[in-house]
Amino acid sequence: MTGSTKRSSNSQKTSNASQSDNRRGGLYGSIITGTGAALPKKILTNADLERMVDTSDEWITTRTGIRQRHIAAESETLSKYGVAAGRQALEAARLDPADVSLIICATVTPDRPIPATACTIQHQLGCTKAGAFDMAAGCSGFIYALAVADQFVRSGACEHVLVVGGELLSKYLDWEDRSTCIIFADGAGAVILSRRSGQGGLLSFKLHADGALSDFIHVPAGGTALPASAETVRNRMHYIRMKGNETFKLAVRSIENVSREVLEMSGLTASDINLMIPHQANRRIIDAVGSRLGIPPERVYVNLDRVGNTSAASIPIALDEAVSRDLIHRGDRLLLAAFGAGLTWAGAVIEW
Ligand code: COA
């Protein structure tokens, strides 16, 4: 699935930007007007993990770049963090909850299988005029949700959409599996996507999937394929399983390719990008992608050393941090790119 608003340095073409928008099938453009993020208080360090599984700070740091991660308390829910991040995004956008007409929560770790966590967020934020639903696209979930929100804004159906990317992956981790429990973490990020007047905003996106490789990252039981039973619990089938090494190789290639696609769709090159915000999966993946694209490390935002891999939450948490640190200014071009369970991969270019 694709969407682009082609940019050009040619002034004639630039003045026709709305024509490009129309070719993409919408009346309006969309732009991020507020961001927010929320992380659990509890921090789990690599030293803590050394006491839990057969691993070492040295192995985790050199293989992943992660030094610590935030882990929710047992009683806490995803919606708690989605609400906190969403409230910040609303405040940053200077909106009342009633101004929001749609809430999309990208997650694979909802509060419960039924109903959607987005509905709990809707209720707790007091977004009384908003529809709400969840979306599952693994670690690419935030970009997928942003692209869906863009369609509602672009068509004129919504003026403001709250997009939340959130996960409590700790609840789906096998704390005896050293290949997964050292990577994944908890948190939520959020943005408000609003109707745009003028230039800028979401310039392009591209969504990909390959369900043939669904077993690379999956939870075997708990769905209709294998409903929960005493046996599935006994066999630890409700935890995330990952083919880490195979996933690693595909992730590098896919993130690079989708980044090139969305850059081209925007009429931009890597040198036009002020800040790349990649999914925070593994420092080696991020470094390899940056170097293949020719984006120097100082223009690639990294927080996984402190935050770990929070799946659908990772890009909006990193984006909110970059905004809070005043690293993003009006007119800056951002490249977002992610890869995850599905398999899915996705990219987007934003002019701030
Ligand atoms: N501590 C110590 N050793 C570990 C370990 C840990 N936490 N986890 C795995 N190992 C061991 C393995 O058992 C294996 O040992 P062996 O050679 O004796 O069999 C060895 O380290 C190498 O394992 P491998 O899986 O090949 O390591 P890797 O370099 O691929 O790193 C990941 C593992 C998971 C860190 C890495 O593959 C990765 O980040 N994958 C991508 C994750 C991702 O992007 N997911 C999708 C988006 S969420």
Short mmCIF file of C-alpha atoms and ligand atoms in Angstrom, two decimals:
data_model
loop_
_atom_site.label_atom_id
_atom_site.label_comp_id
_atom_site.label_asym_id
_atom_site.label_seq_id
_atom_site.Cartn_x
_atom_site.Cartn_y
_atom_site.Cartn_z
CA MET A 1 0.00 0.00 0.00
CA THR A 2 1.34 3.35 -0.99
CA GLY A 3 0.80 7.07 -0.62
CA SER A 4 2.93 9.97 -1.67
CA THR A 5 2.88 13.69 -2.14
CA LYS A 6 5.76 14.30 -4.52
CA ARG A 7 7.98 17.25 -3.56
CA SER A 8 10.16 19.13 -5.94
CA SER A 9 12.58 22.04 -5.85
CA ASN A 10 10.96 23.21 -9.07
CA SER A 11 8.77 26.11 -7.94
CA GLN A 12 6.11 25.42 -10.62
CA LYS A 13 5.72 21.86 -9.35
CA THR A 14 5.90 22.91 -5.70
CA SER A 15 3.01 25.28 -6.17
CA ASN A 16 1.06 22.33 -7.52
CA ALA A 17 1.55 20.34 -4.31
CA SER A 18 -2.18 20.21 -3.72
CA GLN A 19 -2.56 18.68 -7.17
CA SER A 20 -0.20 15.93 -6.06
CA ASP A 21 -2.31 15.57 -2.93
CA ASN A 22 -5.38 15.15 -5.08
CA ARG A 23 -3.66 12.47 -7.15
CA ARG A 24 -3.09 10.67 -3.86
CA GLY A 25 -6.83 10.76 -3.47
CA GLY A 26 -7.51 13.33 -0.76
CA LEU A 27 -8.88 16.79 -0.18
CA TYR A 28 -6.37 17.70 2.52
CA GLY A 29 -2.90 16.90 3.86
CA SER A 30 -2.02 15.67 7.34
CA ILE A 31 0.54 16.89 9.84
CA ILE A 32 1.66 15.87 13.34
CA THR A 33 0.59 18.59 15.77
CA GLY A 34 1.44 16.97 19.09
CA THR A 35 3.50 14.11 20.55
CA GLY A 36 3.64 12.29 23.86
CA ALA A 37 5.25 9.25 25.50
CA ALA A 38 5.05 7.26 28.71
CA LEU A 39 7.45 4.68 30.13
CA PRO A 40 7.11 2.51 33.23
CA LYS A 41 9.09 3.65 36.27
CA LYS A 42 10.79 0.29 36.80
CA ILE A 43 14.09 -0.08 34.98
CA LEU A 44 15.58 -3.51 34.28
CA THR A 45 19.31 -3.34 33.59
CA ASN A 46 21.51 -5.88 31.85
CA ALA A 47 23.03 -6.61 35.26
CA ASP A 48 19.54 -7.52 36.51
CA LEU A 49 19.12 -9.90 33.54
CA GLU A 50 22.47 -11.52 34.33
CA ARG A 51 20.83 -12.72 37.53
CA MET A 52 17.77 -14.08 35.68
CA VAL A 53 19.13 -15.93 32.60
CA ASP A 54 22.46 -17.19 31.27
CA THR A 55 23.62 -13.93 29.67
CA SER A 56 26.01 -11.03 30.25
CA ASP A 57 25.94 -7.26 30.03
CA GLU A 58 28.79 -7.55 27.52
CA TRP A 59 26.82 -9.93 25.22
CA ILE A 60 23.63 -7.86 25.33
CA THR A 61 25.44 -4.55 24.80
CA THR A 62 27.60 -5.71 21.89
CA ARG A 63 24.88 -7.78 20.14
CA THR A 64 21.96 -5.38 20.62
CA GLY A 65 23.13 -2.01 22.00
CA ILE A 66 20.55 -2.26 24.80
CA ARG A 67 21.74 -1.40 28.33
CA GLN A 68 18.40 -1.11 30.14
CA ARG A 69 14.67 -1.22 29.48
CA HIS A 70 11.46 -0.14 31.25
CA ILE A 71 9.16 -2.87 32.54
CA ALA A 72 5.57 -2.37 33.73
CA ALA A 73 4.38 -3.53 37.13
CA GLU A 74 2.29 -6.69 37.21
CA SER A 75 -0.97 -4.81 37.85
CA GLU A 76 -0.43 -2.26 35.07
CA THR A 77 -2.13 -2.28 31.68
CA LEU A 78 -1.20 -1.04 28.23
CA SER A 79 -4.07 1.45 28.33
CA LYS A 80 -2.51 3.17 31.35
CA TYR A 81 0.52 4.08 29.24
CA GLY A 82 -1.55 4.78 26.10
CA VAL A 83 -3.69 7.22 28.07
CA ALA A 84 -0.64 8.99 29.55
CA ALA A 85 1.04 9.33 26.14
CA GLY A 86 -2.24 10.36 24.48
CA ARG A 87 -2.92 13.03 27.11
CA GLN A 88 0.53 14.56 26.50
CA ALA A 89 -0.04 14.54 22.74
CA LEU A 90 -3.41 16.28 23.20
CA GLU A 91 -1.81 18.93 25.41
CA ALA A 92 1.04 19.48 22.96
CA ALA A 93 -1.48 19.91 20.14
CA ARG A 94 -3.55 22.23 22.40
CA LEU A 95 -6.69 20.19 21.80
CA ASP A 96 -9.61 19.22 23.99
CA PRO A 97 -10.36 15.48 24.14
CA ALA A 98 -13.65 16.17 22.34
CA ASP A 99 -11.73 17.55 19.33
CA VAL A 100 -10.48 14.03 18.49
CA SER A 101 -12.70 12.09 16.10
CA LEU A 102 -10.72 8.85 15.88
CA ILE A 103 -8.27 6.90 18.05
CA ILE A 104 -6.09 4.17 16.57
CA CYS A 105 -3.99 2.10 18.94
CA ALA A 106 -1.21 0.12 17.25
CA THR A 107 -0.38 -2.81 19.48
CA VAL A 108 0.08 -6.57 19.64
CA THR A 109 -0.20 -6.57 23.44
CA PRO A 110 -3.68 -5.21 24.18
CA ASP A 111 -5.19 -5.01 27.68
CA ARG A 112 -7.47 -7.92 26.73
CA PRO A 113 -8.33 -9.77 23.49
CA ILE A 114 -11.77 -8.11 23.60
CA PRO A 115 -12.50 -5.17 23.52
CA ALA A 116 -9.98 -2.98 21.73
CA THR A 117 -7.58 -1.13 24.02
CA ALA A 118 -8.25 2.00 21.93
CA CYS A 119 -11.79 2.03 23.43
CA THR A 120 -10.38 2.07 26.97
CA ILE A 121 -8.05 4.91 25.97
CA GLN A 122 -11.02 6.74 24.39
CA HIS A 123 -13.05 6.46 27.60
CA GLN A 124 -10.24 7.40 29.97
CA LEU A 125 -9.17 10.41 27.92
CA GLY A 126 -12.79 11.59 27.61
CA CYS A 127 -12.68 11.62 23.81
CA THR A 128 -16.46 11.42 23.73
CA LYS A 129 -16.76 12.11 20.00
CA ALA A 130 -14.13 9.64 18.83
CA GLY A 131 -14.36 6.23 17.20
CA ALA A 132 -11.65 3.84 18.37
CA PHE A 133 -9.99 0.65 17.18
CA ASP A 134 -6.75 -1.34 17.53
CA MET A 135 -4.36 -2.31 14.76
CA ALA A 136 -1.82 -5.12 14.82
CA ALA A 137 1.20 -4.83 12.55
CA GLY A 138 3.99 -5.80 14.95
CA CYS A 139 6.88 -3.39 15.24
CA SER A 140 5.69 -1.62 12.05
CA GLY A 141 2.37 -0.91 13.77
CA PHE A 142 2.91 2.79 14.38
CA ILE A 143 3.71 3.57 10.73
CA TYR A 144 0.75 1.43 9.62
CA ALA A 145 -1.55 3.32 12.02
CA LEU A 146 -0.16 6.67 10.90
CA ALA A 147 -0.88 5.74 7.28
CA VAL A 148 -4.45 4.74 8.16
CA ALA A 149 -4.97 7.94 10.16
CA ASP A 150 -3.67 9.89 7.15
CA GLN A 151 -6.48 8.46 5.02
CA PHE A 152 -9.14 9.69 7.46
CA VAL A 153 -7.60 13.16 7.63
CA ARG A 154 -6.83 13.37 3.92
CA SER A 155 -10.37 12.41 2.92
CA GLY A 156 -11.87 15.07 5.18
CA ALA A 157 -13.55 12.48 7.42
CA CYS A 158 -11.52 13.53 10.49
CA GLU A 159 -9.81 16.74 11.56
CA HIS A 160 -7.73 15.25 14.39
CA VAL A 161 -6.78 11.59 14.89
CA LEU A 162 -4.96 10.29 17.98
CA VAL A 163 -2.48 7.58 16.98
CA VAL A 164 -1.05 5.55 19.87
CA GLY A 165 1.73 3.00 19.52
CA GLY A 166 2.00 1.00 22.71
CA GLU A 167 3.18 -2.35 24.02
CA LEU A 168 3.59 -4.18 27.31
CA LEU A 169 5.76 -6.88 25.79
CA SER A 170 7.07 -7.92 29.20
CA LYS A 171 3.78 -9.74 29.75
CA TYR A 172 4.37 -11.87 26.63
CA LEU A 173 8.00 -12.68 27.38
CA ASP A 174 9.36 -16.02 28.46
CA TRP A 175 11.71 -14.83 31.18
CA GLU A 176 13.65 -18.08 30.75
CA ASP A 177 14.32 -17.41 27.02
CA ARG A 178 17.50 -15.34 26.84
CA SER A 179 17.09 -14.67 23.12
CA THR A 180 13.91 -12.61 23.60
CA CYS A 181 13.70 -11.39 27.19
CA ILE A 182 16.82 -9.23 26.79
CA ILE A 183 15.38 -7.31 23.82
CA PHE A 184 11.74 -6.44 24.33
CA ALA A 185 10.34 -3.78 26.65
CA ASP A 186 7.31 -1.71 27.62
CA GLY A 187 6.01 1.79 26.89
CA ALA A 188 3.73 3.91 24.73
CA GLY A 189 4.05 6.87 22.42
CA ALA A 190 1.37 8.95 20.74
CA VAL A 191 0.85 11.62 18.12
CA ILE A 192 -2.04 13.77 17.00
CA LEU A 193 -2.38 13.77 13.23
CA SER A 194 -4.31 16.84 12.14
CA ARG A 195 -5.68 18.33 8.95
CA ARG A 196 -2.96 20.37 7.30
CA SER A 197 -3.31 23.82 5.90
CA GLY A 198 -0.32 24.56 3.69
CA GLN A 199 2.80 22.61 2.86
CA GLY A 200 4.48 19.82 4.77
CA GLY A 201 3.21 16.97 6.87
CA LEU A 202 3.15 13.33 5.88
CA LEU A 203 4.78 13.33 2.44
CA SER A 204 4.77 9.61 1.70
CA PHE A 205 4.38 6.15 3.20
CA LYS A 206 4.77 2.57 2.07
CA LEU A 207 3.44 -0.54 3.80
CA HIS A 208 4.71 -4.07 3.12
CA ALA A 209 3.91 -7.54 4.46
CA ASP A 210 4.98 -11.15 3.90
CA GLY A 211 2.77 -13.56 5.81
CA ALA A 212 4.74 -16.51 4.48
CA LEU A 213 7.33 -15.69 7.14
CA SER A 214 4.88 -15.32 10.02
CA ASP A 215 6.75 -17.84 12.16
CA PHE A 216 9.84 -15.58 12.37
CA ILE A 217 8.20 -13.70 15.27
CA HIS A 218 5.04 -15.16 16.76
CA VAL A 219 3.06 -16.24 19.81
CA PRO A 220 1.87 -19.79 19.07
CA ALA A 221 -1.23 -19.99 21.29
CA GLY A 222 -4.05 -17.88 22.64
CA GLY A 223 -5.78 -17.21 19.32
CA THR A 224 -8.26 -19.20 17.24
CA ALA A 225 -5.47 -21.35 15.80
CA LEU A 226 -4.63 -22.70 19.24
CA PRO A 227 -6.94 -21.48 22.00
CA ALA A 228 -5.60 -21.26 25.53
CA SER A 229 -5.62 -24.55 27.43
CA ALA A 230 -3.78 -26.04 30.35
CA GLU A 231 -1.52 -27.73 27.83
CA THR A 232 -0.63 -24.51 25.95
CA VAL A 233 0.19 -22.83 29.23
CA ARG A 234 2.26 -25.81 30.35
CA ASN A 235 4.17 -25.74 27.03
CA ARG A 236 4.90 -21.99 27.36
CA MET A 237 3.05 -21.30 24.10
CA HIS A 238 1.72 -17.87 25.11
CA TYR A 239 5.14 -16.27 24.93
CA ILE A 240 6.89 -14.57 22.00
CA ARG A 241 9.13 -16.81 19.92
CA MET A 242 11.60 -15.29 17.50
CA LYS A 243 14.08 -16.51 14.90
CA GLY A 244 16.45 -13.71 15.80
CA ASN A 245 19.22 -14.25 13.32
CA GLU A 246 16.98 -14.73 10.26
CA THR A 247 14.91 -11.74 11.33
CA PHE A 248 18.05 -9.64 11.71
CA LYS A 249 19.20 -10.19 8.13
CA LEU A 250 15.79 -9.49 6.59
CA ALA A 251 15.28 -6.43 8.79
CA VAL A 252 18.40 -4.67 7.50
CA ARG A 253 17.51 -5.23 3.83
CA SER A 254 13.82 -4.42 4.24
CA ILE A 255 14.31 -1.22 6.23
CA GLU A 256 16.88 -0.04 3.71
CA ASN A 257 14.60 -0.83 0.75
CA VAL A 258 11.45 0.73 2.16
CA SER A 259 13.44 3.83 3.16
CA ARG A 260 14.62 4.23 -0.44
CA GLU A 261 11.04 3.76 -1.67
CA VAL A 262 9.51 6.48 0.52
CA LEU A 263 12.38 8.87 -0.20
CA GLU A 264 11.84 8.45 -3.92
CA MET A 265 8.08 8.83 -3.56
CA SER A 266 8.69 12.15 -1.76
CA GLY A 267 11.13 13.36 -4.41
CA LEU A 268 13.89 13.43 -1.76
CA THR A 269 17.25 11.76 -1.21
CA ALA A 270 18.91 10.57 1.99
CA SER A 271 20.91 13.83 2.13
CA ASP A 272 17.61 15.77 2.48
CA ILE A 273 16.77 13.92 5.71
CA ASN A 274 17.44 15.89 8.89
CA LEU A 275 16.62 13.02 11.21
CA MET A 276 15.94 9.34 10.66
CA ILE A 277 13.85 7.72 13.40
CA PRO A 278 14.12 3.97 12.85
CA HIS A 279 12.37 1.26 14.83
CA GLN A 280 14.61 0.62 17.83
CA ALA A 281 15.20 -3.13 17.45
CA ASN A 282 18.96 -3.56 17.50
CA ARG A 283 21.83 -1.07 17.34
CA ARG A 284 23.58 -3.18 14.68
CA ILE A 285 20.47 -3.07 12.46
CA ILE A 286 20.20 0.71 12.88
CA ASP A 287 23.91 1.28 12.15
CA ALA A 288 23.86 -0.99 9.09
CA VAL A 289 20.77 0.74 7.64
CA GLY A 290 22.20 4.22 8.31
CA SER A 291 25.46 3.35 6.62
CA ARG A 292 23.77 1.69 3.60
CA LEU A 293 21.54 4.74 3.12
CA GLY A 294 24.42 7.18 3.68
CA ILE A 295 22.77 8.88 6.66
CA PRO A 296 25.48 9.71 9.24
CA PRO A 297 24.98 8.50 12.85
CA GLU A 298 24.36 12.04 14.15
CA ARG A 299 21.24 12.17 11.96
CA VAL A 300 19.88 8.83 13.15
CA TYR A 301 17.97 8.93 16.44
CA VAL A 302 18.78 6.12 18.84
CA ASN A 303 17.33 5.55 22.31
CA LEU A 304 17.27 1.75 22.48
CA ASP A 305 20.24 1.74 24.85
CA ARG A 306 17.85 3.22 27.48
CA VAL A 307 14.45 2.04 26.24
CA GLY A 308 14.96 -1.36 24.54
CA ASN A 309 12.70 -2.66 21.77
CA THR A 310 9.15 -1.49 22.49
CA SER A 311 7.76 -2.71 19.14
CA ALA A 312 4.90 -0.44 17.95
CA ALA A 313 5.80 2.09 20.65
CA SER A 314 9.41 2.55 19.67
CA ILE A 315 9.08 5.16 16.91
CA PRO A 316 6.55 7.42 18.67
CA ILE A 317 8.56 7.26 21.93
CA ALA A 318 11.75 8.19 20.04
CA LEU A 319 9.90 10.91 18.10
CA ASP A 320 8.55 12.44 21.31
CA GLU A 321 12.03 12.38 22.86
CA ALA A 322 13.52 14.08 19.80
CA VAL A 323 10.80 16.77 19.91
CA SER A 324 11.32 17.30 23.67
CA ARG A 325 15.05 17.64 23.12
CA ASP A 326 14.42 20.30 20.48
CA LEU A 327 16.09 18.19 17.80
CA ILE A 328 13.25 18.67 15.29
CA HIS A 329 12.40 22.04 13.78
CA ARG A 330 9.77 23.34 11.41
CA GLY A 331 10.52 22.26 7.85
CA ASP A 332 12.80 19.36 8.90
CA ARG A 333 12.39 16.15 6.95
CA LEU A 334 12.08 12.96 9.00
CA LEU A 335 12.44 9.42 7.75
CA LEU A 336 10.60 6.73 9.75
CA ALA A 337 11.16 3.05 9.02
CA ALA A 338 10.29 -0.18 10.80
CA PHE A 339 10.25 -3.96 10.52
CA GLY A 340 8.47 -6.55 12.63
CA ALA A 341 6.14 -9.48 13.17
CA GLY A 342 3.89 -10.40 10.28
CA LEU A 343 6.30 -10.03 8.74
CA THR A 344 5.63 -6.38 8.10
CA TRP A 345 7.83 -3.47 7.16
CA ALA A 346 6.97 0.15 6.49
CA GLY A 347 8.39 3.60 5.93
CA ALA A 348 7.22 7.19 5.93
CA VAL A 349 8.65 10.64 5.20
CA ILE A 350 7.37 13.62 7.18
CA GLU A 351 8.05 17.31 6.71
CA TRP A 352 7.69 18.83 10.18
N1 COA B 1 23.10 -14.02 26.01
C1 COA B 1 24.12 -14.83 25.66
N2 COA B 1 24.08 -15.60 24.56
C2 COA B 1 22.96 -15.58 23.82
C3 COA B 1 21.86 -14.77 24.15
C4 COA B 1 21.96 -13.97 25.30
N3 COA B 1 20.96 -13.15 25.70
N4 COA B 1 20.90 -14.94 23.22
C5 COA B 1 21.38 -15.84 22.33
N5 COA B 1 22.61 -16.22 22.70
C6 COA B 1 23.49 -17.19 22.04
C7 COA B 1 22.77 -18.17 21.19
O1 COA B 1 22.32 -19.25 21.98
C8 COA B 1 23.85 -18.61 20.22
O2 COA B 1 24.69 -19.50 20.87
P1 COA B 1 25.34 -20.74 20.05
O3 COA B 1 26.18 -20.11 18.99
O4 COA B 1 26.09 -21.47 21.10
O5 COA B 1 24.16 -21.51 19.50
C9 COA B 1 24.66 -17.31 20.01
O6 COA B 1 24.32 -16.46 21.13
C10 COA B 1 24.33 -16.60 18.74
O7 COA B 1 22.92 -16.51 18.61
P2 COA B 1 22.23 -15.68 17.47
O8 COA B 1 20.75 -15.79 17.60
O9 COA B 1 22.85 -16.06 16.15
O10 COA B 1 22.72 -14.21 17.86
P3 COA B 1 22.56 -12.86 17.07
O11 COA B 1 23.87 -12.23 16.89
O12 COA B 1 21.68 -13.03 15.85
O13 COA B 1 21.79 -11.95 18.11
C11 COA B 1 19.56 -11.15 18.43
C12 COA B 1 20.49 -12.32 18.56
C13 COA B 1 18.18 -11.61 18.85
C14 COA B 1 20.05 -10.06 19.36
C15 COA B 1 19.55 -10.62 16.98
O14 COA B 1 19.42 -11.70 16.10
C16 COA B 1 18.48 -9.63 16.69
O15 COA B 1 18.48 -8.52 17.19
N6 COA B 1 17.56 -10.00 15.78
C17 COA B 1 16.55 -9.10 15.25
C18 COA B 1 15.50 -8.80 16.23
C19 COA B 1 14.48 -7.99 15.51
O16 COA B 1 14.81 -7.07 14.80
N7 COA B 1 13.21 -8.32 15.66
C20 COA B 1 12.22 -7.76 14.79
C21 COA B 1 11.79 -6.46 15.12
S1 COA B 1 11.10 -6.46 16.69
#
